[in-house]
CSV table of C-alpha atoms in Angstrom, one decimal:
chain,number,residue,atom,x,y,z
A,86,MET,CA,0.0,-0.1,0.0
A,87,ARG,CA,2.8,2.4,0.9
A,88,GLU,CA,4.5,1.7,-2.3
A,89,ARG,CA,1.5,2.4,-4.3
A,90,ALA,CA,1.2,5.7,-2.6
A,91,ILE,CA,4.8,6.6,-3.3
A,92,ASP,CA,4.3,5.6,-6.9
A,93,ARG,CA,1.2,7.9,-7.2
A,94,SER,CA,3.1,10.7,-5.6
A,95,ALA,CA,6.0,10.3,-8.0
A,96,SER,CA,3.7,10.0,-11.0
A,97,LEU,CA,2.1,13.4,-10.0
A,98,VAL,CA,5.5,15.1,-9.4
A,99,VAL,CA,6.6,13.8,-13.0
A,100,LEU,CA,3.5,15.2,-14.5
A,101,VAL,CA,3.8,18.6,-13.0
A,102,CYS,CA,7.6,18.5,-14.0
A,103,ALA,CA,6.5,17.7,-17.6
A,104,LEU,CA,3.9,20.6,-17.7
A,105,THR,CA,6.6,23.0,-16.3
A,106,LEU,CA,9.0,21.9,-18.9
A,107,VAL,CA,6.5,22.7,-21.6
A,108,GLY,CA,6.0,26.1,-20.2
A,109,GLY,CA,9.9,26.4,-20.1
A,110,TYR,CA,10.2,25.6,-23.8
A,111,ALA,CA,7.3,27.9,-24.6
A,112,LEU,CA,9.1,30.8,-23.0
A,113,LYS,CA,12.6,30.1,-24.7
A,114,ALA,CA,10.9,29.3,-28.1
A,115,ARG,CA,9.7,32.8,-28.5
A,116,CYS,CA,13.2,33.7,-29.4
A,117,THR,CA,13.2,31.5,-32.4
A,118,ALA,CA,10.8,34.0,-34.3
A,119,LEU,CA,12.6,37.2,-33.2
A,120,GLN,CA,15.4,39.3,-34.6
A,121,TRP,CA,18.1,39.2,-32.1
A,122,ASP,CA,18.5,42.9,-32.0
A,123,GLY,CA,17.7,43.2,-28.3
A,124,GLN,CA,14.3,41.7,-28.5
A,125,GLN,CA,15.6,38.4,-27.0
A,126,TYR,CA,16.2,40.4,-23.8
A,127,ALA,CA,13.0,42.3,-23.9
A,128,GLN,CA,10.9,39.2,-24.4
A,129,LEU,CA,12.9,37.4,-21.5
A,130,CYS,CA,13.4,34.5,-23.9
A,131,TYR,CA,17.2,34.7,-24.2
A,132,ASN,CA,19.0,31.3,-23.9
A,133,ASP,CA,22.4,30.2,-24.4
A,134,ILE,CA,21.5,27.3,-26.7
A,135,GLN,CA,20.7,29.2,-29.7
A,136,PRO,CA,23.7,31.6,-30.0
A,137,LEU,CA,26.1,29.0,-29.0
A,138,TYR,CA,25.0,26.8,-32.0
A,139,GLY,CA,26.8,29.2,-34.3
A,140,GLN,CA,29.4,30.6,-31.9
A,141,ARG,CA,30.9,27.3,-30.9
A,142,GLY,CA,31.2,25.6,-34.2
A,143,VAL,CA,28.2,23.4,-33.6
A,144,GLU,CA,26.6,24.7,-36.8
A,145,ASP,CA,29.6,23.8,-38.7
A,146,ARG,CA,29.7,20.4,-37.1
A,147,VAL,CA,33.3,20.9,-35.7
A,148,PHE,CA,34.2,18.2,-33.3
A,149,PRO,CA,34.6,19.9,-29.8
A,150,TYR,CA,38.0,20.5,-28.0
A,151,ILE,CA,40.2,19.0,-30.6
A,152,ASP,CA,42.2,21.9,-32.1
A,153,GLY,CA,40.2,24.3,-29.9
A,154,ARG,CA,42.2,27.4,-28.9
A,155,LEU,CA,41.8,30.7,-27.1
A,156,VAL,CA,42.5,33.7,-29.5
A,157,ASP,CA,42.3,37.2,-28.1
A,158,GLY,CA,40.0,36.0,-25.3
A,159,GLU,CA,37.5,34.2,-27.6
A,160,LEU,CA,37.0,30.4,-28.0
A,161,LYS,CA,37.8,29.2,-31.5
A,162,GLY,CA,38.2,26.1,-33.4
A,163,GLY,CA,35.9,23.9,-31.4
A,164,ALA,CA,36.8,25.2,-28.0
A,165,ILE,CA,33.8,25.2,-25.6
A,166,GLU,CA,33.5,26.7,-22.1
A,167,TYR,CA,31.9,23.6,-20.6
A,168,PRO,CA,33.6,20.2,-19.6
A,169,VAL,CA,33.7,17.5,-22.2
A,170,LEU,CA,30.3,15.6,-21.7
A,171,THR,CA,28.4,19.0,-22.3
A,172,GLY,CA,30.5,19.7,-25.3
A,173,LEU,CA,29.7,16.3,-26.8
A,174,PHE,CA,26.1,16.7,-26.2
A,175,MET,CA,26.0,20.0,-27.9
A,176,TRP,CA,28.0,18.6,-30.8
A,177,ALA,CA,25.9,15.3,-31.1
A,178,THR,CA,22.6,17.3,-31.1
A,179,GLY,CA,24.0,19.6,-33.8
A,180,LEU,CA,24.3,16.7,-36.1
A,181,LEU,CA,20.6,16.4,-36.1
A,182,VAL,CA,19.6,19.8,-37.3
A,183,SER,CA,20.5,22.5,-39.6
A,184,ASP,CA,19.3,25.9,-37.9
A,185,TRP,CA,19.3,27.2,-34.5
A,186,GLY,CA,15.5,27.2,-34.0
A,187,THR,CA,15.4,23.4,-34.6
A,188,TYR,CA,18.5,23.0,-32.5
A,189,LEU,CA,16.6,24.6,-29.5
A,190,LEU,CA,13.7,22.2,-30.2
A,191,ILE,CA,15.9,19.1,-30.4
A,192,SER,CA,17.9,20.1,-27.4
A,193,ALA,CA,14.9,20.6,-25.3
A,194,ILE,CA,13.4,17.2,-26.4
A,195,LEU,CA,16.8,15.6,-25.5
A,196,LEU,CA,17.1,17.5,-22.2
A,197,ALA,CA,13.6,17.0,-20.9
A,198,PRO,CA,14.0,13.4,-19.9
A,199,PHE,CA,16.7,14.3,-17.6
A,200,GLY,CA,14.5,16.8,-15.9
A,201,LEU,CA,11.8,14.2,-15.5
A,202,LEU,CA,14.4,11.8,-14.2
A,203,VAL,CA,15.3,14.3,-11.5
A,204,ALA,CA,11.6,14.7,-10.6
A,205,TYR,CA,11.1,11.0,-10.2
A,206,LEU,CA,14.3,10.3,-8.2
A,207,LEU,CA,13.5,13.3,-5.8
A,208,ALA,CA,9.9,12.1,-5.5
A,209,ARG,CA,11.1,8.5,-4.5
A,210,MET,CA,13.6,9.9,-2.0
A,211,SER,CA,11.5,12.8,-0.5
A,212,GLY,CA,7.9,12.4,-1.6
A,213,ALA,CA,5.8,15.6,-2.1
A,214,ARG,CA,8.8,17.8,-1.4
A,215,ALA,CA,9.8,17.0,-4.9
A,216,PHE,CA,7.2,19.6,-6.1
A,217,LEU,CA,9.8,22.1,-5.0
A,218,TRP,CA,11.6,20.9,-8.2
A,219,SER,CA,8.8,20.2,-10.5
A,220,ALA,CA,6.8,23.4,-9.9
A,221,ALA,CA,9.9,25.7,-9.4
A,222,PRO,CA,9.7,29.0,-11.3
A,223,ALA,CA,13.5,28.4,-12.0
A,224,MET,CA,12.4,25.3,-14.1
A,225,VAL,CA,10.5,27.5,-16.4
A,226,LEU,CA,13.2,30.0,-16.7
A,227,TYR,CA,16.3,27.8,-17.1
A,228,ALA,CA,15.4,24.3,-18.0
A,229,PHE,CA,16.3,25.0,-21.6
A,230,HIS,CA,18.4,28.1,-21.0
A,231,ASN,CA,21.5,26.0,-21.1
A,232,TRP,CA,22.5,22.4,-20.5
A,233,ASP,CA,22.5,22.2,-16.8
A,234,LEU,CA,19.6,19.6,-16.5
A,235,LEU,CA,22.3,17.0,-17.5
A,236,VAL,CA,24.5,17.7,-14.5
A,237,VAL,CA,21.6,18.0,-12.1
A,238,ALA,CA,20.4,14.5,-13.3
A,239,ALA,CA,23.9,13.2,-12.7
A,240,ALA,CA,24.1,14.8,-9.1
A,241,VAL,CA,20.6,13.7,-8.0
A,242,ALA,CA,21.2,10.2,-9.3
A,243,GLY,CA,24.3,10.1,-7.3
A,244,PHE,CA,22.3,11.0,-4.1
A,245,TRP,CA,19.8,8.3,-5.0
A,246,LEU,CA,22.6,5.6,-5.1
A,247,TRP,CA,24.0,7.0,-1.9
A,248,SER,CA,20.5,6.6,-0.4
A,249,ARG,CA,20.4,3.0,-1.6
A,250,GLY,CA,23.8,2.4,0.4
A,251,ARG,CA,25.9,2.4,-2.8
A,252,SER,CA,28.4,5.2,-2.0
A,253,ARG,CA,30.9,4.1,-4.7
A,254,GLY,CA,28.2,4.2,-7.3
A,255,ALA,CA,27.4,7.8,-6.1
A,256,ALA,CA,31.0,8.8,-6.3
A,257,ALA,CA,31.0,7.5,-9.9
A,258,LEU,CA,28.0,9.6,-10.8
A,259,PHE,CA,29.5,12.6,-9.0
A,260,GLY,CA,32.5,12.0,-11.4
A,261,VAL,CA,30.2,11.9,-14.3
A,262,GLY,CA,28.6,15.1,-13.3
A,263,ALA,CA,31.9,16.8,-13.0
A,264,ALA,CA,32.6,16.0,-16.7
A,265,VAL,CA,29.2,17.9,-17.5
A,266,LYS,CA,29.7,20.9,-15.2
A,267,MET,CA,32.3,20.8,-12.4
A,268,PHE,CA,30.4,21.3,-9.2
A,269,PRO,CA,29.5,17.7,-8.4
A,270,ILE,CA,33.2,17.0,-7.8
A,271,PHE,CA,32.7,18.8,-4.5
A,272,PHE,CA,30.3,16.3,-3.2
A,273,LEU,CA,33.1,13.7,-3.2
A,274,GLY,CA,34.4,15.5,0.0
A,275,PRO,CA,31.4,14.8,2.2
A,276,LEU,CA,31.0,11.4,0.7
A,277,VAL,CA,34.7,10.3,1.5
A,278,LEU,CA,34.5,11.7,5.0
A,279,GLU,CA,31.3,9.8,5.7
A,280,ARG,CA,33.1,6.6,4.5
A,281,TRP,CA,36.1,7.4,6.8
A,282,HIS,CA,33.7,7.9,9.8
A,283,THR,CA,31.8,4.7,9.2
A,284,ARG,CA,34.2,2.3,7.4
A,285,GLY,CA,37.9,3.7,7.9
A,286,TRP,CA,40.1,5.6,5.8
A,287,ARG,CA,40.9,2.7,3.2
A,288,ASP,CA,37.3,2.5,2.3
A,289,ALA,CA,37.1,6.2,2.0
A,290,LEU,CA,40.1,6.5,-0.3
A,291,LYS,CA,38.5,3.9,-2.5
A,292,CYS,CA,35.4,5.8,-2.7
A,293,GLY,CA,37.2,9.1,-3.6
A,294,ALA,CA,39.4,7.1,-6.2
A,295,VAL,CA,36.1,6.0,-7.9
A,296,GLY,CA,34.9,9.4,-8.3
A,297,ILE,CA,38.1,11.1,-9.5
A,298,GLY,CA,39.0,8.2,-11.6
A,299,THR,CA,35.6,8.3,-13.4
A,300,TRP,CA,36.2,11.9,-14.1
A,301,ALA,CA,39.7,11.4,-15.3
A,302,LEU,CA,38.7,8.4,-17.6
A,303,ILE,CA,36.1,10.5,-19.3
A,304,ASN,CA,38.5,13.3,-19.9
A,305,LEU,CA,41.7,11.1,-20.8
A,306,PRO,CA,41.0,10.7,-24.5
A,307,PHE,CA,40.7,14.4,-25.0
A,308,VAL,CA,43.9,15.1,-23.0
A,309,LEU,CA,45.9,12.5,-25.1
A,310,ILE,CA,44.6,13.8,-28.4
A,311,ASP,CA,45.1,17.5,-27.8
A,312,ARG,CA,45.9,18.6,-24.2
A,313,THR,CA,45.9,22.2,-25.2
A,314,GLY,CA,42.5,22.0,-26.7
A,315,TRP,CA,41.1,20.3,-23.7
A,316,TRP,CA,42.8,22.9,-21.3
A,317,THR,CA,41.4,25.7,-23.2
A,318,THR,CA,38.1,25.3,-21.3
A,319,TYR,CA,39.8,25.9,-18.0
A,320,GLU,CA,42.1,28.6,-19.2
A,321,PHE,CA,39.1,30.5,-20.6
A,322,HIS,CA,37.6,30.5,-17.1
A,323,ARG,CA,40.8,31.5,-15.4
A,324,LEU,CA,41.0,34.6,-17.5
A,325,ARG,CA,37.4,35.6,-17.1
A,326,THR,CA,36.4,38.5,-15.0
A,327,ALA,CA,33.2,38.9,-12.9
A,328,ASP,CA,29.9,38.8,-14.8
A,329,PHE,CA,26.9,41.0,-14.2
A,330,ASN,CA,25.0,38.4,-12.2
A,331,SER,CA,27.7,38.1,-9.5
A,332,ILE,CA,28.2,39.9,-6.1
A,333,TRP,CA,31.6,41.2,-7.4
A,334,ILE,CA,29.9,43.7,-9.7
A,335,TRP,CA,26.9,44.7,-7.4
A,336,GLY,CA,27.3,43.3,-4.2
A,337,LEU,CA,29.9,45.4,-2.6
A,338,ARG,CA,29.4,48.7,-4.5
A,339,SER,CA,27.2,51.7,-3.8
A,340,GLY,CA,25.2,53.2,-6.4
A,341,GLU,CA,27.6,56.2,-6.7
A,342,SER,CA,30.5,53.9,-7.8
A,343,LEU,CA,28.6,51.7,-10.5
A,344,ARG,CA,29.8,53.8,-13.3
A,345,ASP,CA,33.6,53.3,-12.3
A,346,ALA,CA,32.8,49.6,-11.9
A,347,LEU,CA,31.4,49.3,-15.5
A,348,ALA,CA,34.2,51.1,-16.8
A,349,GLY,CA,36.6,48.8,-15.2
A,350,ALA,CA,38.6,51.5,-13.6
A,351,GLY,CA,41.0,49.6,-11.4
A,352,SER,CA,38.0,47.5,-10.0
A,353,LEU,CA,38.6,44.2,-8.5
A,354,ALA,CA,35.8,42.7,-10.5
A,355,PHE,CA,37.7,43.3,-13.7
A,356,ASP,CA,41.1,42.1,-12.3
A,357,ALA,CA,41.0,38.4,-13.1
A,358,ALA,CA,44.2,37.5,-11.3
A,359,ARG,CA,43.2,39.2,-7.9
A,360,LEU,CA,39.7,38.1,-8.2
A,361,ASN,CA,40.9,34.5,-8.8
A,362,LEU,CA,43.0,34.7,-5.6
A,363,LEU,CA,40.2,36.1,-3.5
A,364,THR,CA,37.4,34.0,-4.7
A,365,SER,CA,39.6,30.9,-4.4
A,366,GLY,CA,40.5,31.7,-0.9
A,367,LEU,CA,36.9,32.4,0.2
A,368,THR,CA,35.6,29.3,-1.4
A,369,ALA,CA,38.4,27.2,0.1
A,370,ALA,CA,37.9,28.6,3.6
A,371,SER,CA,34.1,28.1,3.3
A,372,PHE,CA,34.7,24.5,2.2
A,373,LEU,CA,36.9,23.8,5.2
A,374,VAL,CA,34.3,25.3,7.5
A,375,ALA,CA,31.5,23.2,6.0
A,376,LEU,CA,33.5,20.0,6.0
A,377,GLY,CA,34.8,20.6,9.5
A,378,VAL,CA,31.3,21.3,10.9
A,379,GLY,CA,30.2,18.1,9.2
A,380,TRP,CA,32.9,16.1,11.0
A,381,TRP,CA,32.1,17.8,14.3
A,382,ARG,CA,28.4,16.8,13.8
A,383,ALA,CA,29.4,13.2,13.0
A,384,ARG,CA,31.5,12.9,16.2
A,385,ARG,CA,28.6,14.4,18.2
A,386,GLU,CA,25.6,12.7,16.5
A,387,GLY,CA,27.0,9.5,15.1
A,388,THR,CA,26.5,10.1,11.4
A,389,TYR,CA,28.1,12.4,8.9
A,390,PRO,CA,25.6,14.8,7.4
A,391,VAL,CA,26.4,14.2,3.8
A,392,VAL,CA,23.4,16.1,2.1
A,393,GLN,CA,23.6,19.0,4.3
A,394,VAL,CA,27.4,19.5,3.7
A,395,CYS,CA,27.1,19.1,0.1
A,396,GLY,CA,24.3,21.7,0.0
A,397,ALA,CA,26.5,24.1,1.9
A,398,LEU,CA,29.5,23.5,-0.4
A,399,LEU,CA,27.3,24.5,-3.3
A,400,VAL,CA,25.9,27.6,-1.8
A,401,ALA,CA,29.5,28.6,-0.9
A,402,PHE,CA,30.8,28.1,-4.5
A,403,MET,CA,27.7,29.9,-6.1
A,404,LEU,CA,28.1,32.8,-3.6
A,405,TRP,CA,31.9,33.4,-4.0
A,406,ASN,CA,32.3,32.4,-7.6
A,407,LYS,CA,33.1,35.2,-10.1
A,408,VAL,CA,30.7,33.8,-12.6
A,409,HIS,CA,27.1,33.3,-11.5
A,410,SER,CA,25.1,32.3,-14.5
A,411,PRO,CA,21.3,32.5,-14.0
A,412,GLN,CA,20.7,28.8,-14.6
A,413,TYR,CA,22.7,27.9,-11.4
A,414,ALA,CA,19.5,28.1,-9.5
A,415,LEU,CA,18.7,24.7,-11.0
A,416,TRP,CA,21.7,23.3,-9.1
A,417,LEU,CA,20.3,24.4,-5.8
A,418,LEU,CA,16.7,23.2,-6.2
A,419,PRO,CA,17.4,19.6,-5.2
A,420,PHE,CA,18.7,20.6,-1.9
A,421,PHE,CA,15.6,22.5,-1.0
A,422,VAL,CA,13.8,19.2,-1.6
A,423,LEU,CA,16.3,16.9,0.2
A,424,ILE,CA,17.2,18.9,3.2
A,425,GLY,CA,14.4,19.6,5.7
A,426,ILE,CA,14.4,23.3,5.8
A,427,HIS,CA,11.3,25.4,5.8
A,428,TRP,CA,9.7,26.0,2.4
A,429,PHE,CA,10.0,29.7,3.1
A,430,TRP,CA,13.7,29.5,1.9
A,431,TRP,CA,12.5,28.2,-1.5
A,432,VAL,CA,10.1,31.0,-1.8
A,433,ALA,CA,12.5,33.8,-0.8
A,434,TYR,CA,15.2,32.4,-3.2
A,435,SER,CA,12.8,32.1,-6.0
A,436,ILE,CA,11.7,35.7,-5.8
A,437,ALA,CA,15.4,37.0,-5.5
A,438,ASP,CA,16.2,34.8,-8.6
A,439,LEU,CA,13.2,36.0,-10.5
A,440,ALA,CA,14.3,39.6,-9.8
A,441,VAL,CA,17.8,38.9,-11.1
A,442,TYR,CA,16.5,37.1,-14.3
A,443,ILE,CA,14.1,40.0,-15.1
A,444,GLY,CA,16.6,42.6,-14.1
A,445,ILE,CA,19.6,41.3,-16.1
A,446,PHE,CA,17.7,40.7,-19.3
A,447,ARG,CA,15.6,43.9,-19.2
A,448,TRP,CA,18.9,45.9,-18.4
A,449,PHE,CA,20.6,44.3,-21.4
A,450,TYR,CA,17.6,45.4,-23.4
A,451,ASP,CA,17.9,49.0,-22.1
A,452,PHE,CA,21.6,48.9,-23.0
A,453,SER,CA,20.9,47.7,-26.5
A,454,VAL,CA,18.6,50.7,-27.0
A,455,SER,CA,20.5,53.6,-25.2
A,456,GLN,CA,24.1,52.2,-25.3
A,457,ASN,CA,24.5,53.6,-21.7
A,458,ALA,CA,25.1,51.1,-19.1
A,459,ALA,CA,25.7,53.5,-16.3
A,460,THR,CA,22.2,54.9,-16.1
A,461,MET,CA,20.2,53.5,-13.1
A,462,THR,CA,17.1,52.2,-14.9
A,463,ALA,CA,14.3,50.3,-13.2
A,464,ALA,CA,15.7,47.1,-14.6
A,465,LYS,CA,19.3,47.8,-13.3
A,466,TRP,CA,17.8,48.6,-9.9
A,467,THR,CA,16.0,45.4,-9.8
A,468,LEU,CA,19.2,43.5,-11.0
A,469,VAL,CA,21.4,45.1,-8.3
A,470,TRP,CA,19.1,44.5,-5.4
A,471,GLY,CA,18.2,41.1,-6.7
A,472,VAL,CA,21.9,40.1,-6.8
A,473,ARG,CA,22.4,41.5,-3.3
A,474,ALA,CA,19.3,39.6,-1.8
A,475,ARG,CA,20.3,36.4,-3.5
A,476,GLY,CA,23.7,36.8,-2.2
A,477,LEU,CA,22.5,37.3,1.4
A,478,LEU,CA,20.2,34.3,1.0
A,479,LEU,CA,23.2,32.1,-0.1
A,480,LEU,CA,25.1,33.2,3.0
A,481,LEU,CA,22.2,32.3,5.1
A,482,LEU,CA,21.5,29.1,3.3
A,483,PHE,CA,25.2,28.2,4.0
A,484,VAL,CA,24.4,28.2,7.8
A,485,ALA,CA,20.7,26.8,7.5
A,486,PHE,CA,22.0,23.7,5.5
A,487,LEU,CA,24.9,23.0,7.8
A,488,MET,CA,22.6,23.3,10.9
A,489,ALA,CA,19.8,21.3,9.4
A,490,LYS,CA,18.9,18.3,11.5
A,491,LYS,CA,16.4,16.7,9.2
A,492,VAL,CA,17.2,15.2,5.7
A,493,ARG,CA,14.1,14.2,3.6
A,494,VAL,CA,15.7,11.2,2.2
A,495,GLU,CA,14.4,7.6,2.5
A,496,ARG,CA,17.2,5.2,2.8
A,497,SER,CA,17.0,1.6,1.6
A,498,ALA,CA,16.5,-1.2,4.0
A,499,GLU,CA,20.0,-2.3,3.7
A,500,THR,CA,21.4,1.1,5.0
A,501,GLN,CA,21.8,1.3,8.7
A,502,THR,CA,21.0,5.0,9.7
A,503,THR,CA,21.5,7.2,12.7
A,504,VAL,CA,18.4,9.3,13.7
A,505,VAL,CA,18.9,12.5,15.5
A,506,SER,CA,16.0,13.6,17.6
A,507,GLN,CA,16.4,16.9,19.7
A,508,GLY,CA,20.1,16.2,19.8
A,509,SER,CA,20.1,12.7,21.0
A,510,PRO,CA,21.5,10.0,18.7
A,511,SER,CA,20.0,6.5,18.3
A,512,VAL,CA,20.5,3.9,15.8
A,513,ILE,CA,17.4,2.5,14.1
A,514,ASP,CA,16.8,0.0,11.2
A,515,ALA,CA,16.4,2.2,8.0
A,516,GLY,CA,14.0,-0.3,6.7
A,517,ASP,CA,11.4,1.7,8.7
A,518,ARG,CA,11.6,3.9,5.8
A,519,GLY,CA,10.8,7.1,7.8
A,520,PRO,CA,12.5,10.4,7.1
A,521,VAL,CA,16.1,10.2,8.0
A,522,ARG,CA,17.6,12.6,10.3
A,523,GLY,CA,21.2,13.4,10.6
């Protein structure tokens, strides 16, 4: 009976996700009929998929990474700013089409099953909380903005295997995810520390080796064929300065200094070397805090809080990174589902993210018309305060995730689990299939 209820709930979650994905495609497809003279921003339908079809050699069916180079800061000859599995997906999809409108359509058709898979797995793990994924405004805005449904599916599938007691399988999927977009590699840290706490350092090292080895094996052919072409992806990001979605442009500046920031007059935001040093330092320090708090909780409560620490690592990366692309919101959504924090956080983040989305693209439209980036328009004001609000929420979520006692993940009967109730640990049979706390 319980299994039927879970199946019904999962089916409804997947159905709602399908409807949301249709809405997401309807939004982005508006750009297929527009002149890209600023209207792609005015209509809020801008996506990366259409322009990168031509700009990254997909239209010409150039195989990615091999012979790719960075020329005057521009990616040329098949170079792509994303890790190899994303580049291969872009290239393979391009073989099926001959124009960018169809490329968006086929990309959406191929990406949609990954979004539905995420919905199904989250529903199996967390029940009705999975609607926080399926019905999220961010799904409409970003499902087909870029290729991030691929990496979210890999990460969530990794947590699914972890919930079944298959930590090495989870590590392998995190390695696969890192070959799509890099962030799942961070999740190996909490996974390894959990294994160390429960099984000892040898088992922990094996688990970490599986994840890193999976990533390395996927990348190895590209490294052997053309190491420079493969490395161009990472060199491009090393040389990038802050983007207009990040706190480094808006978060630390008053309205009076925005003109200087946009002009790049000695601004930290436009000094890649100094910015790399600062963002790397802040991210590393945040990671050490998160992993350390996780270890302290493991010693105190009897189980390492894997999901909570993974969530904290992700929000720290999103907060401090010099590039904060809009679709990163998709990365965060599964943690609102899996971690038992109040739904208020999801609402607040969705509002801030929507403000950033509307603000950035309407401001780009204003600039396309006036060619004046310094004027404080309504769109720019919305962007500035949206970025600041989102940054504050990420900082607070770092703490909220780390301190969360409840994880809305049902573990398999084979997995022994520690349940924490009001700070007192006790070991139960996870076959009870109640919400795991810890």
